[in-house]
Coordinates of C-alpha atoms and ligand atoms in Angstrom, one line a residue:
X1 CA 3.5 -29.6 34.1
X2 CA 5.6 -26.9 33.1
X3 CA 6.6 -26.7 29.6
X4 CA 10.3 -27.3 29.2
X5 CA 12.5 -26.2 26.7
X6 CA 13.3 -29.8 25.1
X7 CA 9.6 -29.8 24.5
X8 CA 10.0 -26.7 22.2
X9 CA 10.0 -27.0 18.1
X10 CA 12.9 -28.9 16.3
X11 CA 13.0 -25.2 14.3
X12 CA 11.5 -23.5 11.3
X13 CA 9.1 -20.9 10.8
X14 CA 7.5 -19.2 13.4
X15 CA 5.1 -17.1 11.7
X16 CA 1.7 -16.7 10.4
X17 CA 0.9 -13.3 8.5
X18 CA -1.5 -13.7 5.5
X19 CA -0.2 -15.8 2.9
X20 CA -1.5 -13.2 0.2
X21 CA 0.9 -10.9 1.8
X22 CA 3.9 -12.9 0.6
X23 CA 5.9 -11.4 -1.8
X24 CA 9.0 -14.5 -2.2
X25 CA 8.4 -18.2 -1.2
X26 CA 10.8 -20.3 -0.5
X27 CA 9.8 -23.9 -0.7
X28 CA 12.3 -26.7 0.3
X29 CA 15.0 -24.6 -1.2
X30 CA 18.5 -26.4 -1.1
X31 CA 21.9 -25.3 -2.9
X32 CA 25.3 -26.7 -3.0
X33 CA 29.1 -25.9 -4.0
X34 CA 30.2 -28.8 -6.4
X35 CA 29.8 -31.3 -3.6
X36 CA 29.6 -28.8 -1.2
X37 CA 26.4 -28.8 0.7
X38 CA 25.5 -24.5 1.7
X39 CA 21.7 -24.5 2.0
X40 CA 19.3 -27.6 3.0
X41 CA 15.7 -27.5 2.5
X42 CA 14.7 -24.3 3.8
X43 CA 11.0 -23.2 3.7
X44 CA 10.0 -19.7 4.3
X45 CA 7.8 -16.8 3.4
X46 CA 9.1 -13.2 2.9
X47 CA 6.0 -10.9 3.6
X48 CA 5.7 -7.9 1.6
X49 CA 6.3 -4.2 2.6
X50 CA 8.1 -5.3 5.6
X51 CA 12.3 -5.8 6.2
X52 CA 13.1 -9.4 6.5
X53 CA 17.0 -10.1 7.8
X54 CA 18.7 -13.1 7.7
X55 CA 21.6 -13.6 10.2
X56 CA 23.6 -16.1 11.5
X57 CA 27.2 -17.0 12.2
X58 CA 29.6 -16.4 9.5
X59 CA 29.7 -19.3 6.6
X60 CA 26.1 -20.4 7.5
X61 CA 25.0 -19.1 4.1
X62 CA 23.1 -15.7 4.5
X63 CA 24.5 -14.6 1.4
X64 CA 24.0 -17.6 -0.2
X65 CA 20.5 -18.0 0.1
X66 CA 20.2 -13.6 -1.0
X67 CA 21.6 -14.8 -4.2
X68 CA 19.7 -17.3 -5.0
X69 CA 16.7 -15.0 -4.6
X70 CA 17.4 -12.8 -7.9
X71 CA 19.3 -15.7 -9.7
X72 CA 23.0 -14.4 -9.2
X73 CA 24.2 -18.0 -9.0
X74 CA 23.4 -18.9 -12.6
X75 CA 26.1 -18.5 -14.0
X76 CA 28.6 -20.8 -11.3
X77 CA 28.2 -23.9 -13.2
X78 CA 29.9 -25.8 -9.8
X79 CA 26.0 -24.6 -7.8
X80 CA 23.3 -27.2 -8.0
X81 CA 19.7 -25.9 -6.4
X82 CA 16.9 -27.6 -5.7
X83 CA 13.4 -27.0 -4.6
X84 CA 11.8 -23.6 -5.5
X85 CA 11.9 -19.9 -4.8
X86 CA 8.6 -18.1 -6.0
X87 CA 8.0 -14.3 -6.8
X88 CA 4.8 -13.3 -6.3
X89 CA 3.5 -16.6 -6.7
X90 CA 5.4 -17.4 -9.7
X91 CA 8.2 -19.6 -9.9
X92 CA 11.5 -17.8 -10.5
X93 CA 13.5 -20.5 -12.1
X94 CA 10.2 -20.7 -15.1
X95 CA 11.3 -20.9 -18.6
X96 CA 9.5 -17.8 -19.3
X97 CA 10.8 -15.8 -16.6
X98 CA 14.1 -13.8 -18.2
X99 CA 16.9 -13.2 -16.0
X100 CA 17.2 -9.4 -16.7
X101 CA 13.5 -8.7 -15.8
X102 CA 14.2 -11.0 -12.5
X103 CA 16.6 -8.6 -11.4
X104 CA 14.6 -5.7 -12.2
X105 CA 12.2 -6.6 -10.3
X106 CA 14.6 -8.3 -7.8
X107 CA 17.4 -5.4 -7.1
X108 CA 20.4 -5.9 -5.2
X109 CA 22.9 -4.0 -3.0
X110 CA 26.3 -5.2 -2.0
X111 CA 28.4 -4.8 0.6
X112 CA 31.1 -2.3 -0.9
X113 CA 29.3 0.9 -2.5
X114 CA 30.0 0.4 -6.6
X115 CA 28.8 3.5 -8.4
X116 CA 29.8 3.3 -12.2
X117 CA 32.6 5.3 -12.9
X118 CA 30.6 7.7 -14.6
X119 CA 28.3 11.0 -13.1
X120 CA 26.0 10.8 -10.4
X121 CA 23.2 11.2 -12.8
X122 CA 24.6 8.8 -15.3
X123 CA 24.6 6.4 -12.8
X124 CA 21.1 6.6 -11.6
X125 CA 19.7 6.9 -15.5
X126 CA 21.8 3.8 -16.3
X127 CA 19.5 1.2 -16.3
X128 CA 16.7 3.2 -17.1
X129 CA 19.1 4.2 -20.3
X130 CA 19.4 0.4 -20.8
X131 CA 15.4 -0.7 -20.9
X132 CA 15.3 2.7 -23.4
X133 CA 12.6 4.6 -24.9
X134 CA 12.3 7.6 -22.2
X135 CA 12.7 11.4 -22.9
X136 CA 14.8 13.2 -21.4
X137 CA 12.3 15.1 -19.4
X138 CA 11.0 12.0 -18.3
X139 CA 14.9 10.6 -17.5
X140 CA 15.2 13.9 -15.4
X141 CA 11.6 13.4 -13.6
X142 CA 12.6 9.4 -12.7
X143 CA 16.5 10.3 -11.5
X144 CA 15.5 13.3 -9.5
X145 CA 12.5 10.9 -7.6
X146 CA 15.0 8.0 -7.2
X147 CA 17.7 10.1 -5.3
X148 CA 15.4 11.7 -3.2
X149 CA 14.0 8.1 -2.5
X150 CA 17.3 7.3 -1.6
X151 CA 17.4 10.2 0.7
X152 CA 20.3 12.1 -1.6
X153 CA 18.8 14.2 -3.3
X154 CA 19.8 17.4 -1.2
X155 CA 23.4 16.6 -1.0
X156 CA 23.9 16.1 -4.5
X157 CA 21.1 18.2 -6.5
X158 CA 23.5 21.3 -7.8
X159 CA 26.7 18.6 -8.6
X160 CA 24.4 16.1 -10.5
X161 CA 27.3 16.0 -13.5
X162 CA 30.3 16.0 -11.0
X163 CA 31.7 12.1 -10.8
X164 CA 30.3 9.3 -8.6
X165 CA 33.3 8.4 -7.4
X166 CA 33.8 12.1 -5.4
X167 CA 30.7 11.2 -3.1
X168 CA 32.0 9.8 0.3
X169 CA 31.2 6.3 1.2
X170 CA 27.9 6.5 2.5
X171 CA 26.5 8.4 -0.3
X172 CA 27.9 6.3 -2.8
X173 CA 25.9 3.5 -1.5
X174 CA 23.2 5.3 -1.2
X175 CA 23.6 6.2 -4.9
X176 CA 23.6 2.7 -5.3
X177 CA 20.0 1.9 -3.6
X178 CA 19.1 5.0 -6.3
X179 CA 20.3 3.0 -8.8
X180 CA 18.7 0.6 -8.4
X181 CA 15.6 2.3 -7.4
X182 CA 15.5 3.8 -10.9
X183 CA 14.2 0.6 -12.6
X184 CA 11.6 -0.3 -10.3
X185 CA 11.9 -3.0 -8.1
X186 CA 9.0 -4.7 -6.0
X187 CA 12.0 -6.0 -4.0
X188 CA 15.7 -4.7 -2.7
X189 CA 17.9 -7.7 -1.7
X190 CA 20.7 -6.0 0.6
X191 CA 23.9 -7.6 1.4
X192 CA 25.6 -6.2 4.2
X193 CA 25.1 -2.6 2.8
X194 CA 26.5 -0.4 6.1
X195 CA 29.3 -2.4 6.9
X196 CA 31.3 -0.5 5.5
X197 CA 30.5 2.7 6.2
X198 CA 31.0 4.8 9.4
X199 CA 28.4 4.7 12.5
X200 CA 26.8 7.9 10.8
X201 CA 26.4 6.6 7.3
X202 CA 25.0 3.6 8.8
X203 CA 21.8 5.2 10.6
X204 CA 21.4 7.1 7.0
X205 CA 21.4 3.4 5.0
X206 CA 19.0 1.9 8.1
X207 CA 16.6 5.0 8.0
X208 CA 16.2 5.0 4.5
X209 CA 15.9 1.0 4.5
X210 CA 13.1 1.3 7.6
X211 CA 11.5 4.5 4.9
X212 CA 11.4 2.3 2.1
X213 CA 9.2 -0.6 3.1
X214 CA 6.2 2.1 2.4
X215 CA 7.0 1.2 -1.4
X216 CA 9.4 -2.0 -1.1
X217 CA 10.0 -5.5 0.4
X218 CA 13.5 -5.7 1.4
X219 CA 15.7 -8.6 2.7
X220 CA 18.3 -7.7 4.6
X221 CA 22.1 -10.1 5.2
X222 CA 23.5 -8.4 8.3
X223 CA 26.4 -9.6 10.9
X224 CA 24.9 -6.9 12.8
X225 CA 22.5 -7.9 15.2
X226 CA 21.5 -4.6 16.4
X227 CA 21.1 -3.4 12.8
X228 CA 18.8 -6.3 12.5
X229 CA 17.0 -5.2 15.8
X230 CA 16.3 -1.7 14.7
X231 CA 15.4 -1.9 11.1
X232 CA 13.8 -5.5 10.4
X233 CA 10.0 -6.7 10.9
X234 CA 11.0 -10.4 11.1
X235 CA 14.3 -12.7 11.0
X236 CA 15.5 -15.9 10.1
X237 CA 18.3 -17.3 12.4
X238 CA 20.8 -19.5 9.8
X239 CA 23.3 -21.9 11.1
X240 CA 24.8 -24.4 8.8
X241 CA 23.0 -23.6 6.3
X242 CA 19.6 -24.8 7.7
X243 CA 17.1 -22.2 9.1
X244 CA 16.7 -22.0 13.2
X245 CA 14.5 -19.9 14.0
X246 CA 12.0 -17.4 11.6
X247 CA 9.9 -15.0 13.9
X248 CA 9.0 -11.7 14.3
X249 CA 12.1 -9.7 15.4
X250 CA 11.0 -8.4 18.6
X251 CA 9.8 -12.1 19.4
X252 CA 13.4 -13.4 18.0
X253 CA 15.6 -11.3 20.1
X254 CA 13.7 -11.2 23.4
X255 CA 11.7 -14.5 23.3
X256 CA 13.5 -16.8 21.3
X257 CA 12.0 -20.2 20.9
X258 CA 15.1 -22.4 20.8
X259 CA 17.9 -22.4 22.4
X260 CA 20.0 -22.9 19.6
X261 CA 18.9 -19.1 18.7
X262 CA 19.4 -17.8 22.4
X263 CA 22.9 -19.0 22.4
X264 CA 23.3 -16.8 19.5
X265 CA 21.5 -14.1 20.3
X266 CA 23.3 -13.9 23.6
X267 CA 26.5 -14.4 22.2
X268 CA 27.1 -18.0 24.0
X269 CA 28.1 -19.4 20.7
X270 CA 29.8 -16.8 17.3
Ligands
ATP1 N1 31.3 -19.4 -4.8 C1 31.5 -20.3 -3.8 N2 32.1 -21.5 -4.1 C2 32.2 -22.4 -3.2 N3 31.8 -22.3 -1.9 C3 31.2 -21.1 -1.6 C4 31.0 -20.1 -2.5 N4 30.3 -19.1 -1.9 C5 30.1 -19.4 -0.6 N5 30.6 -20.7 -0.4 C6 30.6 -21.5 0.8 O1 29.2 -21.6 1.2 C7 29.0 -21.5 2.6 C8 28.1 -20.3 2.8 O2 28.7 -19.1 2.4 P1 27.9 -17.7 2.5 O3 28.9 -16.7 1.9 O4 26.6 -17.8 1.9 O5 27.8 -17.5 4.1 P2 27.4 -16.2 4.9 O6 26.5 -16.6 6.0 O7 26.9 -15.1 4.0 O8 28.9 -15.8 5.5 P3 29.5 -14.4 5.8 O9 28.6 -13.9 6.9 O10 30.9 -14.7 6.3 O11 29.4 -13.5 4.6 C9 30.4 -21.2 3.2 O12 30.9 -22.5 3.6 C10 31.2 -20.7 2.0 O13 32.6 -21.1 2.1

C-alpha cells in the first residue's frame, strides 16, 4: 500500500548526525511573554561546524528562540522559560555559568549593522580591551586576524583609525561579525544579518557565513528562504512557535516531510 501523506510524522526532528557532534541542545525548551505563549517544547540538536537556519512565517518566534540561545532574554522580567538549552553538554542557565562568558562564547549579530561609534580598530579590540591583559602587539596580531576572518581586511587595512561609521552598510556588518570574532566564540548566532543590505553585500555576509563553519557553528534567523538554501547545512521550519520540520536543507526544501512545511516552502501559506 502506498504510503500516504497522513501517514507521515506529526513533526519534529528529522535528523541523526552524531550526537558528539552537537554543539547546543535544546531539550523541551518553552518560553513565554507574561502570559504570552512564543515557544512550546521544542527539542533539537544544533551540530557543530555546520550553518543551522531557523525560518518560518513572521511572529512564529525565530528570533525568540536565537535569544534564548546566548541568554539575551534575562533581563525581560515579563519572559518565563522552561526546559533546557545545553552548550556543549553543559547546561546554560547553571549557576556557575556567567552571563558574560556565555556570550563570549555565544556571539551574536543583529539585523541592523551597530559598529561602536568609535574607529574601526577600536571597535574590533573592544572586547578584547574589555577581558584585558593583552599587548599591543598581541591586540594588533588578534584585530588584523579577525577582519580578515571577516573578509575585511583588504578594504579597510590602510584607514584602520578612520571611523566605523564611514564604512558602507555591508562592511559595517561585517565589522560587526569581526567584532565579535575578536573574543572567540565557538558559536555565532545571526539575526537576519543581510537584510538590510544590498543584493551585493548580501552574497559577501553569506560567503563569509558558508567560510566560517571551518572554525564556527552558526545559527542563522532568515525570512529569506533562498538565503537559507544557499548557505545552511540543516533547517528548522517554525510555525507558531512549535518546530515543523528539522532536516537537512536540501532534504527540507526539495523533499519535505510534511505538508505543513511544503505549504511553506511553496509559498501556499506566508
Ligand atoms: N519582548 C517581547 N514582548 C512580548 N512579546 C514578544 C516580545 N518579543 C517577541 N514577542 C512576541 O513573540 C512572538 C514571536 O516573536 P519573534 O520576534 O520571536 O518572531 P520571529 O519569528 O522572529 O518574527 P519576525 O520574523 O517577524 O522577526 C510574536 O508573537 C511576538 O509578538
Amino acid at each position: 500500500m502506498p504510503v500516504t501523506r497522513e501517514a507521515r510524522p506529526a513533526g519534529g526532528a528529522f535528523i541523526d548526525f552524531d550526537p558528539q557532534a552537537t554543539s547546543l541542545e535544546i531539550r523541551g525548551f518553552g518560553l513565554r511573554y507574561g502570559d504570552k505563549p512564543a515557544l512550546h517544547d521544542l527539542t533539537l540538536r544544533v551540530p557543530r561546524h555546520r550553518v543551522t537556519a531557523f525560518i518560518g512565517p513572521s511572529g512564529c518566534g525565530k528570533s525568540t528562540l536565537l535569544r534564548a540561545l546566548n541568554r539575551l532574554h534575562d533581563l525581560n522580567e515579563e519572559v518565563v522559560q522552561e526546559g533546557e538549552i545545553r552548550l556543549e553538554g553543559q547546561d546554560i542557565h547553571a549557576p556557575e555559568v556567567a552571563v558574560a562568558e556565555l556570550r563570549r562564547r555565544v556571539g551574536m549579530v543583529f539585523q541592523a549593522p551597530n559598529p561602536f561609534p568609535m574607529s574601526i580598530y577600536d571597535n574590533v579590540a573592544f572586547g578584547l580591551r574589555l577581558q584585558g591583559g593583552l599587548r599591543k602587539r598581541r591586540l594588533d596580531d588578534i584585530v588584523e586576524w579577525a577582519l580578515h576572518s571577516a573578509a575585511l581586511w583588504d578594504e579597510v587595512k590602510d584607514r584602520l583609525r578612520a571611523s566605523a561609521w564611514s564604512l558602507s552598510g555591508g562592511q559595517q556588518q561585517r565589522l560587526v561579525i569581526a567584532r565579535t570574532l575578536a573574543v572567540g566564540p565557538e558559536v555565532l548566532l545571526l539575526d537576519e544579518p543581510a537584510s538590510a543590505l544590498d543584493p551585493i553585500s548580501t552574497l559577501k555576509v553569506e560567503e563569509l557565513i558558508r567560510n566560517l563553519k571551518a572554525s564556527l557553528t552558526l545559527v542563522l534567523v532568515t525570512h529569506n528562504m533562498q538565503q537559507a538554501a544557499r548557505v545552511s547545512d540543516y533547517t528548522a521550519f517554525l510555525q507558531n512557535g512549535e518546530l515543523v520540520e528539522y532536516a537537512p536543507t536540501d532534504t527540507l526544501f526539495t523533499n519535505p516531510r510534511l505538508r505543513r512545511t511544503e505549504n511553506y516552502i511553496t509559498g501556499r501559506m506566508a
